PDB file of C-alpha atoms in Angstrom:
ATOM      1  CA  MET R   1     155.881 191.232-106.201  1.00 86.00           C
ATOM      2  CA  LEU R   2     157.960 194.404-105.851  1.00 92.00           C
ATOM      3  CA  THR R   3     158.859 194.784-109.519  1.00 93.00           C
ATOM      4  CA  PRO R   4     156.799 197.989-110.073  1.00 93.00           C
ATOM      5  CA  TRP R   5     158.593 199.733-107.190  1.00 93.00           C
ATOM      6  CA  LEU R   6     162.184 198.482-107.536  1.00 92.00           C
ATOM      7  CA  GLU R   7     163.437 201.735-109.029  1.00 92.00           C
ATOM      8  CA  GLU R   8     161.932 203.635-106.089  1.00 92.00           C
ATOM      9  CA  LEU R   9     163.457 201.188-103.613  1.00 92.00           C
ATOM     10  CA  ASP R  10     166.878 201.302-105.297  1.00 91.00           C
ATOM     11  CA  ALA R  11     166.972 205.044-104.615  1.00 92.00           C
ATOM     12  CA  LYS R  12     166.780 204.387-100.861  1.00 93.00           C
ATOM     13  CA  LYS R  13     169.555 203.398 -98.474  1.00 95.00           C
ATOM     14  CA  ILE R  14     168.619 199.860 -97.483  1.00 96.00           C
ATOM     15  CA  VAL R  15     170.447 197.867 -94.818  1.00 97.00           C
ATOM     16  CA  LEU R  16     170.114 194.104 -94.421  1.00 97.00           C
ATOM     17  CA  GLY R  17     170.980 193.203 -90.844  1.00 96.00           C
ATOM     18  CA  SER R  18     172.274 189.745 -91.706  1.00 93.00           C
ATOM     19  CA  LYS R  19     175.562 188.273 -92.909  1.00 89.00           C
ATOM     20  CA  SER R  20     173.740 185.204 -94.230  1.00 91.00           C
ATOM     21  CA  PRO R  21     174.768 184.713 -97.868  1.00 92.00           C
ATOM     22  CA  ARG R  22     171.437 182.966 -98.500  1.00 92.00           C
ATOM     23  CA  ARG R  23     169.392 185.955 -97.334  1.00 95.00           C
ATOM     24  CA  GLN R  24     171.531 188.308 -99.396  1.00 96.00           C
ATOM     25  CA  LEU R  25     171.025 186.146-102.486  1.00 96.00           C
ATOM     26  CA  ILE R  26     167.262 185.831-101.951  1.00 96.00           C
ATOM     27  CA  LEU R  27     166.858 189.583-101.411  1.00 97.00           C
ATOM     28  CA  ALA R  28     168.710 190.278-104.661  1.00 96.00           C
ATOM     29  CA  GLU R  29     167.559 187.457-106.934  1.00 96.00           C
ATOM     30  CA  ASN R  30     164.063 186.621-105.688  1.00 96.00           C
ATOM     31  CA  VAL R  31     162.856 189.901-104.185  1.00 96.00           C
ATOM     32  CA  GLY R  32     164.691 192.072-106.713  1.00 96.00           C
ATOM     33  CA  ILE R  33     166.319 194.515-104.272  1.00 96.00           C
ATOM     34  CA  THR R  34     169.965 194.674-105.331  1.00 95.00           C
ATOM     35  CA  ASN R  35     171.073 198.028-103.926  1.00 94.00           C
ATOM     36  CA  PHE R  36     171.574 197.274-100.230  1.00 96.00           C
ATOM     37  CA  GLU R  37     174.308 197.239 -97.615  1.00 96.00           C
ATOM     38  CA  VAL R  38     174.972 194.413 -95.181  1.00 97.00           C
ATOM     39  CA  GLU R  39     175.525 195.027 -91.466  1.00 96.00           C
ATOM     40  CA  LYS R  40     175.735 192.262 -88.880  1.00 93.00           C
ATOM     41  CA  SER R  41     174.016 192.921 -85.563  1.00 94.00           C
ATOM     42  CA  THR R  42     176.062 192.557 -82.373  1.00 94.00           C
ATOM     43  CA  PHE R  43     172.960 191.491 -80.422  1.00 93.00           C
ATOM     44  CA  GLU R  44     173.789 188.554 -78.154  1.00 86.00           C
ATOM     45  CA  GLU R  45     171.512 185.701 -79.208  1.00 79.00           C
ATOM     46  CA  ASP R  46     171.251 184.258 -75.710  1.00 81.00           C
ATOM     47  CA  ILE R  47     167.598 184.780 -74.786  1.00 90.00           C
ATOM     48  CA  ASP R  48     166.357 182.312 -72.178  1.00 88.00           C
ATOM     49  CA  LYS R  49     164.053 179.935 -74.056  1.00 87.00           C
ATOM     50  CA  SER R  50     162.212 178.711 -70.956  1.00 88.00           C
ATOM     51  CA  GLY R  51     158.614 179.853 -70.901  1.00 89.00           C
ATOM     52  CA  LEU R  52     158.716 181.031 -74.514  1.00 93.00           C
ATOM     53  CA  THR R  53     157.042 179.489 -77.521  1.00 95.00           C
ATOM     54  CA  PRO R  54     159.283 179.023 -80.576  1.00 95.00           C
ATOM     55  CA  GLU R  55     157.374 181.894 -82.235  1.00 96.00           C
ATOM     56  CA  GLN R  56     158.023 184.202 -79.280  1.00 96.00           C
ATOM     57  CA  TYR R  57     161.678 183.211 -79.097  1.00 95.00           C
ATOM     58  CA  VAL R  58     162.479 183.760 -82.762  1.00 96.00           C
ATOM     59  CA  MET R  59     160.574 187.057 -82.759  1.00 97.00           C
ATOM     60  CA  MET R  60     162.406 188.360 -79.685  1.00 96.00           C
ATOM     61  CA  THR R  61     165.755 187.438 -81.244  1.00 96.00           C
ATOM     62  CA  CYS R  62     164.902 189.149 -84.527  1.00 96.00           C
ATOM     63  CA  GLU R  63     163.636 192.308 -82.829  1.00 96.00           C
ATOM     64  CA  GLY R  64     166.749 192.311 -80.619  1.00 96.00           C
ATOM     65  CA  LYS R  65     168.915 192.393 -83.743  1.00 96.00           C
ATOM     66  CA  LEU R  66     166.791 195.167 -85.213  1.00 95.00           C
ATOM     67  CA  ASN R  67     166.887 197.308 -82.075  1.00 94.00           C
ATOM     68  CA  GLU R  68     170.670 196.981 -81.762  1.00 96.00           C
ATOM     69  CA  LEU R  69     171.200 198.091 -85.345  1.00 96.00           C
ATOM     70  CA  LYS R  70     168.553 200.794 -85.137  1.00 92.00           C
ATOM     71  CA  GLY R  71     170.348 202.311 -82.155  1.00 90.00           C
ATOM     72  CA  ARG R  72     173.801 202.084 -83.760  1.00 93.00           C
ATOM     73  CA  LEU R  73     173.140 203.024 -87.379  1.00 93.00           C
ATOM     74  CA  LYS R  74     171.936 206.508 -88.165  1.00 84.00           C
ATOM     75  CA  ASP R  75     172.003 206.833 -91.924  1.00 87.00           C
ATOM     76  CA  PHE R  76     169.462 204.503 -93.530  1.00 92.00           C
ATOM     77  CA  ASP R  77     165.959 204.550 -94.995  1.00 93.00           C
ATOM     78  CA  LEU R  78     165.009 200.895 -94.614  1.00 95.00           C
ATOM     79  CA  LEU R  79     166.357 198.302 -92.171  1.00 97.00           C
ATOM     80  CA  ILE R  80     165.606 194.585 -92.554  1.00 98.00           C
ATOM     81  CA  CYS R  81     166.436 191.877 -90.000  1.00 97.00           C
ATOM     82  CA  ALA R  82     165.596 188.180 -89.859  1.00 97.00           C
ATOM     83  CA  ASP R  83     166.159 185.116 -87.699  1.00 95.00           C
ATOM     84  CA  THR R  84     165.375 181.460 -88.388  1.00 94.00           C
ATOM     85  CA  VAL R  85     164.936 178.463 -86.092  1.00 94.00           C
ATOM     86  CA  VAL R  86     163.809 174.885 -86.572  1.00 95.00           C
ATOM     87  CA  CYS R  87     161.215 173.505 -84.183  1.00 96.00           C
ATOM     88  CA  HIS R  88     160.419 169.841 -83.510  1.00 96.00           C
ATOM     89  CA  GLU R  89     157.720 168.984 -80.968  1.00 93.00           C
ATOM     90  CA  GLY R  90     158.257 172.306 -79.215  1.00 90.00           C
ATOM     91  CA  LYS R  91     162.058 172.012 -79.022  1.00 93.00           C
ATOM     92  CA  ILE R  92     164.020 174.802 -80.696  1.00 94.00           C
ATOM     93  CA  PHE R  93     167.002 173.936 -82.872  1.00 92.00           C
ATOM     94  CA  GLU R  94     169.375 176.718 -83.874  1.00 90.00           C
ATOM     95  CA  LYS R  95     172.815 176.388 -85.508  1.00 91.00           C
ATOM     96  CA  PRO R  96     174.759 173.359 -84.245  1.00 94.00           C
ATOM     97  CA  ALA R  97     177.978 174.137 -82.399  1.00 92.00           C
ATOM     98  CA  ASP R  98     179.880 171.030 -83.490  1.00 94.00           C
ATOM     99  CA  LYS R  99     179.681 167.677 -85.290  1.00 94.00           C
ATOM    100  CA  GLU R 100     177.993 165.914 -82.394  1.00 95.00           C
ATOM    101  CA  ALA R 101     175.302 168.587 -82.089  1.00 95.00           C
ATOM    102  CA  ALA R 102     174.642 168.542 -85.835  1.00 95.00           C
ATOM    103  CA  MET R 103     174.316 164.770 -85.923  1.00 96.00           C
ATOM    104  CA  ALA R 104     172.034 164.784 -82.871  1.00 96.00           C
ATOM    105  CA  MET R 105     169.718 167.325 -84.502  1.00 95.00           C
ATOM    106  CA  LEU R 106     169.488 165.375 -87.750  1.00 96.00           C
ATOM    107  CA  ARG R 107     168.817 162.116 -85.892  1.00 97.00           C
ATOM    108  CA  VAL R 108     165.856 163.782 -84.175  1.00 97.00           C
ATOM    109  CA  LEU R 109     164.537 165.215 -87.449  1.00 97.00           C
ATOM    110  CA  SER R 110     164.975 161.949 -89.350  1.00 97.00           C
ATOM    111  CA  GLY R 111     161.650 160.450 -90.455  1.00 96.00           C
ATOM    112  CA  THR R 112     159.610 163.210 -88.847  1.00 96.00           C
ATOM    113  CA  THR R 113     157.747 166.422 -89.561  1.00 97.00           C
ATOM    114  CA  HIS R 114     159.116 169.681 -88.179  1.00 97.00           C
ATOM    115  CA  GLN R 115     158.570 173.412 -88.562  1.00 97.00           C
ATOM    116  CA  VAL R 116     160.875 176.158 -89.785  1.00 97.00           C
ATOM    117  CA  LEU R 117     160.106 179.560 -88.276  1.00 97.00           C
ATOM    118  CA  THR R 118     161.546 182.763 -89.684  1.00 97.00           C
ATOM    119  CA  ALA R 119     160.933 186.104 -87.994  1.00 97.00           C
ATOM    120  CA  VAL R 120     161.373 189.262 -90.058  1.00 98.00           C
ATOM    121  CA  SER R 121     161.447 192.846 -88.784  1.00 97.00           C
ATOM    122  CA  ILE R 122     161.259 195.855 -91.121  1.00 97.00           C
ATOM    123  CA  PHE R 123     161.910 199.426 -89.975  1.00 96.00           C
ATOM    124  CA  ILE R 124     161.660 202.542 -92.147  1.00 93.00           C
ATOM    125  CA  ASP R 125     162.953 206.033 -91.557  1.00 76.00           C
ATOM    126  CA  ASP R 126     159.717 207.654 -90.448  1.00 67.00           C
ATOM    127  CA  LYS R 127     159.514 205.341 -87.397  1.00 76.00           C
ATOM    128  CA  LYS R 128     157.118 202.879 -88.981  1.00 91.00           C
ATOM    129  CA  SER R 129     157.875 199.196 -88.499  1.00 93.00           C
ATOM    130  CA  VAL R 130     156.400 195.726 -88.772  1.00 96.00           C
ATOM    131  CA  SER R 131     157.456 192.299 -87.505  1.00 96.00           C
ATOM    132  CA  PHE R 132     156.059 188.884 -88.350  1.00 98.00           C
ATOM    133  CA  VAL R 133     156.815 185.171 -88.100  1.00 98.00           C
ATOM    134  CA  GLU R 134     156.333 182.827 -91.053  1.00 98.00           C
ATOM    135  CA  LYS R 135     156.034 179.064 -90.504  1.00 97.00           C
ATOM    136  CA  THR R 136     156.733 176.278 -92.997  1.00 97.00           C
ATOM    137  CA  THR R 137     156.352 172.553 -92.336  1.00 98.00           C
ATOM    138  CA  VAL R 138     159.059 170.185 -93.605  1.00 97.00           C
ATOM    139  CA  ARG R 139     158.975 166.383 -93.797  1.00 97.00           C
ATOM    140  CA  PHE R 140     162.179 164.324 -93.698  1.00 97.00           C
ATOM    141  CA  SER R 141     162.783 160.776 -94.876  1.00 97.00           C
ATOM    142  CA  ASP R 142     164.381 158.216 -92.577  1.00 97.00           C
ATOM    143  CA  LEU R 143     168.089 158.966 -92.490  1.00 96.00           C
ATOM    144  CA  ARG R 144     170.767 156.368 -91.843  1.00 95.00           C
ATOM    145  CA  ASP R 145     173.627 157.322 -89.563  1.00 95.00           C
ATOM    146  CA  LYS R 146     176.093 156.925 -92.429  1.00 96.00           C
ATOM    147  CA  ALA R 147     174.155 159.463 -94.505  1.00 95.00           C
ATOM    148  CA  ILE R 148     173.921 161.867 -91.564  1.00 96.00           C
ATOM    149  CA  GLU R 149     177.647 161.630 -90.832  1.00 96.00           C
ATOM    150  CA  GLY R 150     178.539 162.034 -94.498  1.00 96.00           C
ATOM    151  CA  TYR R 151     176.414 165.156 -94.724  1.00 95.00           C
ATOM    152  CA  VAL R 152     177.820 166.647 -91.527  1.00 96.00           C
ATOM    153  CA  MET R 153     181.360 166.029 -92.771  1.00 96.00           C
ATOM    154  CA  THR R 154     180.691 168.379 -95.709  1.00 95.00           C
ATOM    155  CA  GLY R 155     180.602 171.237 -93.190  1.00 94.00           C
ATOM    156  CA  GLU R 156     177.290 172.497 -94.542  1.00 92.00           C
ATOM    157  CA  PRO R 157     175.229 172.174 -91.309  1.00 94.00           C
ATOM    158  CA  TYR R 158     177.209 174.553 -89.105  1.00 91.00           C
ATOM    159  CA  ASP R 159     175.757 177.886 -90.207  1.00 88.00           C
ATOM    160  CA  LYS R 160     172.200 176.648 -90.599  1.00 91.00           C
ATOM    161  CA  ALA R 161     169.321 176.389 -88.135  1.00 91.00           C
ATOM    162  CA  GLY R 162     168.474 172.738 -87.519  1.00 93.00           C
ATOM    163  CA  GLY R 163     171.794 171.655 -88.988  1.00 94.00           C
ATOM    164  CA  TYR R 164     170.740 171.425 -92.620  1.00 93.00           C
ATOM    165  CA  GLY R 165     170.373 173.429 -95.808  1.00 90.00           C
ATOM    166  CA  ILE R 166     167.465 172.120 -97.832  1.00 91.00           C
ATOM    167  CA  GLN R 167     168.404 174.337-100.766  1.00 89.00           C
ATOM    168  CA  SER R 168     171.743 172.513-100.956  1.00 90.00           C
ATOM    169  CA  LEU R 169     172.873 168.958-100.240  1.00 92.00           C
ATOM    170  CA  ALA R 170     170.092 168.236 -97.741  1.00 92.00           C
ATOM    171  CA  ALA R 171     167.509 168.475-100.523  1.00 93.00           C
ATOM    172  CA  SER R 172     167.624 164.674-100.734  1.00 93.00           C
ATOM    173  CA  PHE R 173     166.385 164.422 -97.119  1.00 94.00           C
ATOM    174  CA  CYS R 174     163.116 166.218 -97.819  1.00 95.00           C
ATOM    175  CA  THR R 175     159.925 164.365 -98.786  1.00 96.00           C
ATOM    176  CA  GLY R 176     157.635 167.396 -98.661  1.00 96.00           C
ATOM    177  CA  ILE R 177     157.180 171.059 -97.775  1.00 96.00           C
ATOM    178  CA  ASP R 178     153.967 172.819 -96.734  1.00 97.00           C
ATOM    179  CA  GLY R 179     154.339 176.581 -97.019  1.00 96.00           C
ATOM    180  CA  ASP R 180     156.845 178.995 -98.527  1.00 96.00           C
ATOM    181  CA  PRO R 181     160.051 177.096 -99.421  1.00 95.00           C
ATOM    182  CA  PHE R 182     162.031 180.334 -99.250  1.00 96.00           C
ATOM    183  CA  ASN R 183     161.103 180.486 -95.576  1.00 97.00           C
ATOM    184  CA  VAL R 184     163.092 177.274 -95.115  1.00 95.00           C
ATOM    185  CA  TYR R 185     166.016 178.916 -96.910  1.00 93.00           C
ATOM    186  CA  GLY R 186     165.893 181.745 -94.334  1.00 92.00           C
ATOM    187  CA  PHE R 187     163.762 184.492 -95.876  1.00 96.00           C
ATOM    188  CA  PRO R 188     159.998 184.325 -96.635  1.00 97.00           C
ATOM    189  CA  VAL R 189     159.781 186.157 -99.959  1.00 97.00           C
ATOM    190  CA  GLN R 190     156.023 186.410-100.504  1.00 97.00           C
ATOM    191  CA  ARG R 191     155.197 187.582 -96.977  1.00 97.00           C
ATOM    192  CA  PHE R 192     158.093 190.046 -96.937  1.00 98.00           C
ATOM    193  CA  CYS R 193     156.972 191.654-100.197  1.00 97.00           C
ATOM    194  CA  ALA R 194     153.351 191.894 -99.027  1.00 96.00           C
ATOM    195  CA  GLU R 195     154.325 193.420 -95.669  1.00 96.00           C
ATOM    196  CA  LEU R 196     156.743 195.923 -97.251  1.00 96.00           C
ATOM    197  CA  ILE R 197     154.156 197.086 -99.782  1.00 95.00           C
ATOM    198  CA  GLU R 198     151.679 197.743 -96.975  1.00 94.00           C
ATOM    199  CA  LEU R 199     154.217 199.320 -94.632  1.00 94.00           C
ATOM    200  CA  MET R 200     155.527 201.738 -97.247  1.00 92.00           C
ATOM    201  CA  ASN R 201     152.082 202.352 -98.724  1.00 90.00           C
ATOM    202  CA  LEU R 202     153.350 201.511-102.170  1.00 86.00           C
ATOM    203  CA  SER R 203     150.778 201.926-104.940  1.00 74.00           C
TER     204      SER R 203
END
Protein backbone atom coordinates (compact mmCIF):
# COMPACT_ATOMS: atom_id res chain seq x y z
CA MET A 1 0.00 0.00 0.00
CA LEU A 2 1.39 3.39 -1.05
CA THR A 3 -1.02 5.53 0.96
CA PRO A 4 1.64 6.88 3.39
CA TRP A 5 3.78 8.13 0.49
CA LEU A 6 1.18 9.42 -1.99
CA GLU A 7 1.84 13.06 -1.17
CA GLU A 8 5.56 12.50 -1.81
CA LEU A 9 4.81 10.69 -5.07
CA ASP A 10 2.35 13.37 -6.23
CA ALA A 11 5.18 15.91 -6.04
CA LYS A 12 7.15 13.94 -8.65
CA LYS A 13 6.76 13.95 -12.43
CA ILE A 14 5.46 10.47 -13.17
CA VAL A 15 5.00 9.09 -16.68
CA LEU A 16 2.92 6.01 -17.46
CA GLY A 17 4.15 4.55 -20.73
CA SER A 18 0.79 3.09 -21.70
CA LYS A 19 -2.35 4.36 -23.42
CA SER A 20 -4.38 1.55 -21.84
CA PRO A 21 -7.39 3.12 -20.11
CA ARG A 22 -7.47 0.15 -17.71
CA ARG A 23 -3.90 0.72 -16.53
CA GLN A 24 -4.56 4.43 -16.10
CA LEU A 25 -7.66 3.69 -14.02
CA ILE A 26 -5.90 1.09 -11.87
CA LEU A 27 -2.93 3.39 -11.23
CA ALA A 28 -5.28 6.16 -10.10
CA GLU A 29 -8.03 4.27 -8.28
CA ASN A 30 -6.28 1.18 -6.90
CA VAL A 31 -2.68 2.32 -6.47
CA GLY A 32 -3.61 5.89 -5.55
CA ILE A 33 -1.22 7.72 -7.89
CA THR A 34 -3.36 10.34 -9.64
CA ASN A 35 -0.78 12.91 -10.72
CA PHE A 36 0.78 11.29 -13.79
CA GLU A 37 1.17 11.89 -17.51
CA VAL A 38 0.53 9.33 -20.22
CA GLU A 39 2.98 8.73 -23.07
CA LYS A 40 2.67 5.89 -25.56
CA SER A 41 5.89 4.17 -26.56
CA THR A 42 6.73 3.92 -30.27
CA PHE A 43 8.58 0.63 -29.70
CA GLU A 44 7.69 -1.86 -32.43
CA GLU A 45 6.17 -4.87 -30.69
CA ASP A 46 7.49 -7.36 -33.23
CA ILE A 47 10.00 -9.43 -31.26
CA ASP A 48 10.53 -12.90 -32.70
CA LYS A 49 8.82 -15.28 -30.27
CA SER A 50 10.73 -18.37 -31.41
CA GLY A 51 13.09 -19.64 -28.74
CA LEU A 52 11.59 -17.40 -26.06
CA THR A 53 9.46 -18.39 -23.11
CA PRO A 54 6.29 -16.31 -22.62
CA GLU A 55 7.99 -14.72 -19.58
CA GLN A 56 11.04 -13.74 -21.64
CA TYR A 57 8.90 -12.42 -24.48
CA VAL A 58 6.66 -10.21 -22.37
CA MET A 59 9.65 -8.91 -20.41
CA MET A 60 11.60 -8.03 -23.56
CA THR A 61 8.57 -6.19 -24.96
CA CYS A 62 8.04 -4.23 -21.75
CA GLU A 63 11.71 -3.28 -21.44
CA GLY A 64 11.71 -2.29 -25.13
CA LYS A 65 8.90 0.16 -24.42
CA LEU A 66 10.74 1.50 -21.39
CA ASN A 67 14.03 1.97 -23.22
CA GLU A 68 12.36 3.80 -26.11
CA LEU A 69 10.65 6.23 -23.76
CA LYS A 70 13.70 6.59 -21.55
CA GLY A 71 15.75 7.64 -24.57
CA ARG A 72 13.10 10.06 -25.88
CA LEU A 73 11.78 11.69 -22.71
CA LYS A 74 14.11 13.82 -20.65
CA ASP A 75 11.98 15.47 -18.01
CA PHE A 76 10.57 12.89 -15.59
CA ASP A 77 11.23 11.44 -12.15
CA LEU A 78 9.48 8.08 -12.48
CA LEU A 79 8.70 6.08 -15.62
CA ILE A 80 6.35 3.07 -15.56
CA CYS A 81 5.79 0.64 -18.45
CA ALA A 82 3.82 -2.59 -18.69
CA ASP A 83 2.90 -5.29 -21.19
CA THR A 84 0.42 -8.16 -20.89
CA VAL A 85 0.06 -11.43 -22.77
CA VAL A 86 -2.09 -14.52 -22.36
CA CYS A 87 -0.39 -17.90 -22.51
CA HIS A 88 -2.03 -21.28 -23.15
CA GLU A 89 0.15 -24.40 -23.24
CA GLY A 90 3.18 -22.30 -24.18
CA LYS A 91 1.44 -20.39 -26.99
CA ILE A 92 1.38 -16.61 -26.63
CA PHE A 93 -1.83 -14.72 -27.33
CA GLU A 94 -1.66 -10.95 -27.72
CA LYS A 95 -4.38 -8.61 -29.02
CA PRO A 96 -6.44 -10.15 -31.83
CA ALA A 97 -6.20 -8.40 -35.19
CA ASP A 98 -9.74 -9.17 -36.34
CA LYS A 99 -12.96 -11.07 -35.61
CA GLU A 100 -11.60 -14.39 -36.81
CA ALA A 101 -8.48 -14.11 -34.65
CA ALA A 102 -10.53 -13.15 -31.59
CA MET A 103 -12.91 -16.06 -32.04
CA ALA A 104 -10.03 -18.49 -32.60
CA MET A 105 -8.35 -17.37 -29.36
CA LEU A 106 -11.53 -17.74 -27.32
CA ARG A 107 -12.23 -21.19 -28.79
CA VAL A 108 -8.79 -22.31 -27.63
CA LEU A 109 -9.29 -20.83 -24.15
CA SER A 110 -12.79 -22.26 -23.77
CA GLY A 111 -13.00 -24.87 -21.00
CA THR A 112 -9.31 -24.63 -20.17
CA THR A 113 -6.83 -23.10 -17.76
CA HIS A 114 -4.44 -20.44 -19.03
CA GLN A 115 -1.99 -17.89 -17.66
CA VAL A 116 -1.95 -14.11 -17.85
CA LEU A 117 1.54 -12.63 -17.71
CA THR A 118 2.15 -8.94 -17.09
CA ALA A 119 5.64 -7.48 -17.19
CA VAL A 120 6.25 -4.17 -15.43
CA SER A 121 9.35 -1.98 -15.67
CA ILE A 122 9.97 0.96 -13.32
CA PHE A 123 12.73 3.52 -13.87
CA ILE A 124 13.54 6.45 -11.57
CA ASP A 125 15.63 9.52 -12.19
CA ASP A 126 18.79 8.43 -10.41
CA LYS A 127 19.24 5.51 -12.85
CA LYS A 128 17.70 2.91 -10.58
CA SER A 129 15.25 0.48 -12.16
CA VAL A 130 13.45 -2.80 -11.64
CA SER A 131 11.53 -5.15 -13.92
CA PHE A 132 9.38 -8.14 -13.04
CA VAL A 133 6.77 -10.50 -14.46
CA GLU A 134 3.62 -11.41 -12.53
CA LYS A 135 1.62 -14.53 -13.44
CA THR A 136 -2.04 -15.24 -12.73
CA THR A 137 -3.91 -18.42 -13.66
CA VAL A 138 -7.43 -18.12 -15.11
CA ARG A 139 -10.00 -20.87 -15.66
CA PHE A 140 -12.69 -20.56 -18.34
CA SER A 141 -16.01 -22.36 -18.63
CA ASP A 142 -16.97 -24.15 -21.84
CA LEU A 143 -18.04 -21.49 -24.31
CA ARG A 144 -20.52 -22.07 -27.11
CA ASP A 145 -19.74 -20.56 -30.49
CA LYS A 146 -22.84 -18.37 -30.27
CA ALA A 147 -21.61 -16.88 -26.98
CA ILE A 148 -18.12 -16.34 -28.40
CA GLU A 149 -19.45 -14.63 -31.53
CA GLY A 150 -21.83 -12.47 -29.51
CA TYR A 151 -19.00 -11.34 -27.27
CA VAL A 152 -16.66 -10.61 -30.18
CA MET A 153 -19.38 -8.56 -31.87
CA THR A 154 -19.36 -6.16 -28.90
CA GLY A 155 -15.90 -5.05 -30.03
CA GLU A 156 -14.46 -5.55 -26.56
CA PRO A 157 -11.78 -8.16 -27.46
CA TYR A 158 -9.72 -6.09 -29.90
CA ASP A 159 -7.58 -4.09 -27.47
CA LYS A 160 -7.08 -6.91 -24.99
CA ALA A 161 -4.48 -9.66 -24.78
CA GLY A 162 -6.12 -13.04 -25.34
CA GLY A 163 -9.18 -11.37 -26.81
CA TYR A 164 -11.11 -10.82 -23.60
CA GLY A 165 -11.60 -8.41 -20.73
CA ILE A 166 -12.44 -10.30 -17.57
CA GLN A 167 -13.20 -7.07 -15.74
CA SER A 168 -15.97 -6.40 -18.26
CA LEU A 169 -18.35 -8.60 -20.24
CA ALA A 170 -16.07 -11.65 -20.21
CA ALA A 171 -16.50 -11.95 -16.44
CA SER A 172 -19.17 -14.58 -17.12
CA PHE A 173 -16.57 -16.80 -18.83
CA CYS A 174 -14.40 -17.13 -15.74
CA THR A 175 -14.81 -19.97 -13.23
CA GLY A 176 -11.75 -19.13 -11.15
CA ILE A 177 -8.60 -17.04 -10.73
CA ASP A 178 -5.40 -18.00 -8.90
CA GLY A 179 -3.27 -14.94 -8.22
CA ASP A 180 -3.72 -11.17 -8.42
CA PRO A 181 -6.91 -10.38 -10.38
CA PHE A 182 -5.55 -6.93 -11.23
CA ASN A 183 -2.78 -8.70 -13.12
CA VAL A 184 -5.47 -10.07 -15.44
CA TYR A 185 -6.78 -6.52 -15.88
CA GLY A 186 -3.28 -5.47 -17.04
CA PHE A 187 -1.50 -4.14 -13.96
CA PRO A 188 -0.43 -6.16 -10.87
CA VAL A 189 -1.19 -3.73 -8.04
CA GLN A 190 0.29 -5.52 -5.02
CA ARG A 191 3.59 -6.43 -6.68
CA PHE A 192 3.96 -2.98 -8.22
CA CYS A 193 3.50 -1.26 -4.86
CA ALA A 194 5.96 -3.61 -3.13
CA GLU A 195 8.60 -3.16 -5.85
CA LEU A 196 8.21 0.64 -5.92
CA ILE A 197 8.54 0.92 -2.14
CA GLU A 198 11.79 -1.06 -2.26
CA LEU A 199 13.15 0.70 -5.34
CA MET A 200 12.56 4.18 -3.94
CA ASN A 201 13.55 3.18 -0.42
CA LEU A 202 10.33 4.56 0.95
CA SER A 203 10.02 4.39 4.73
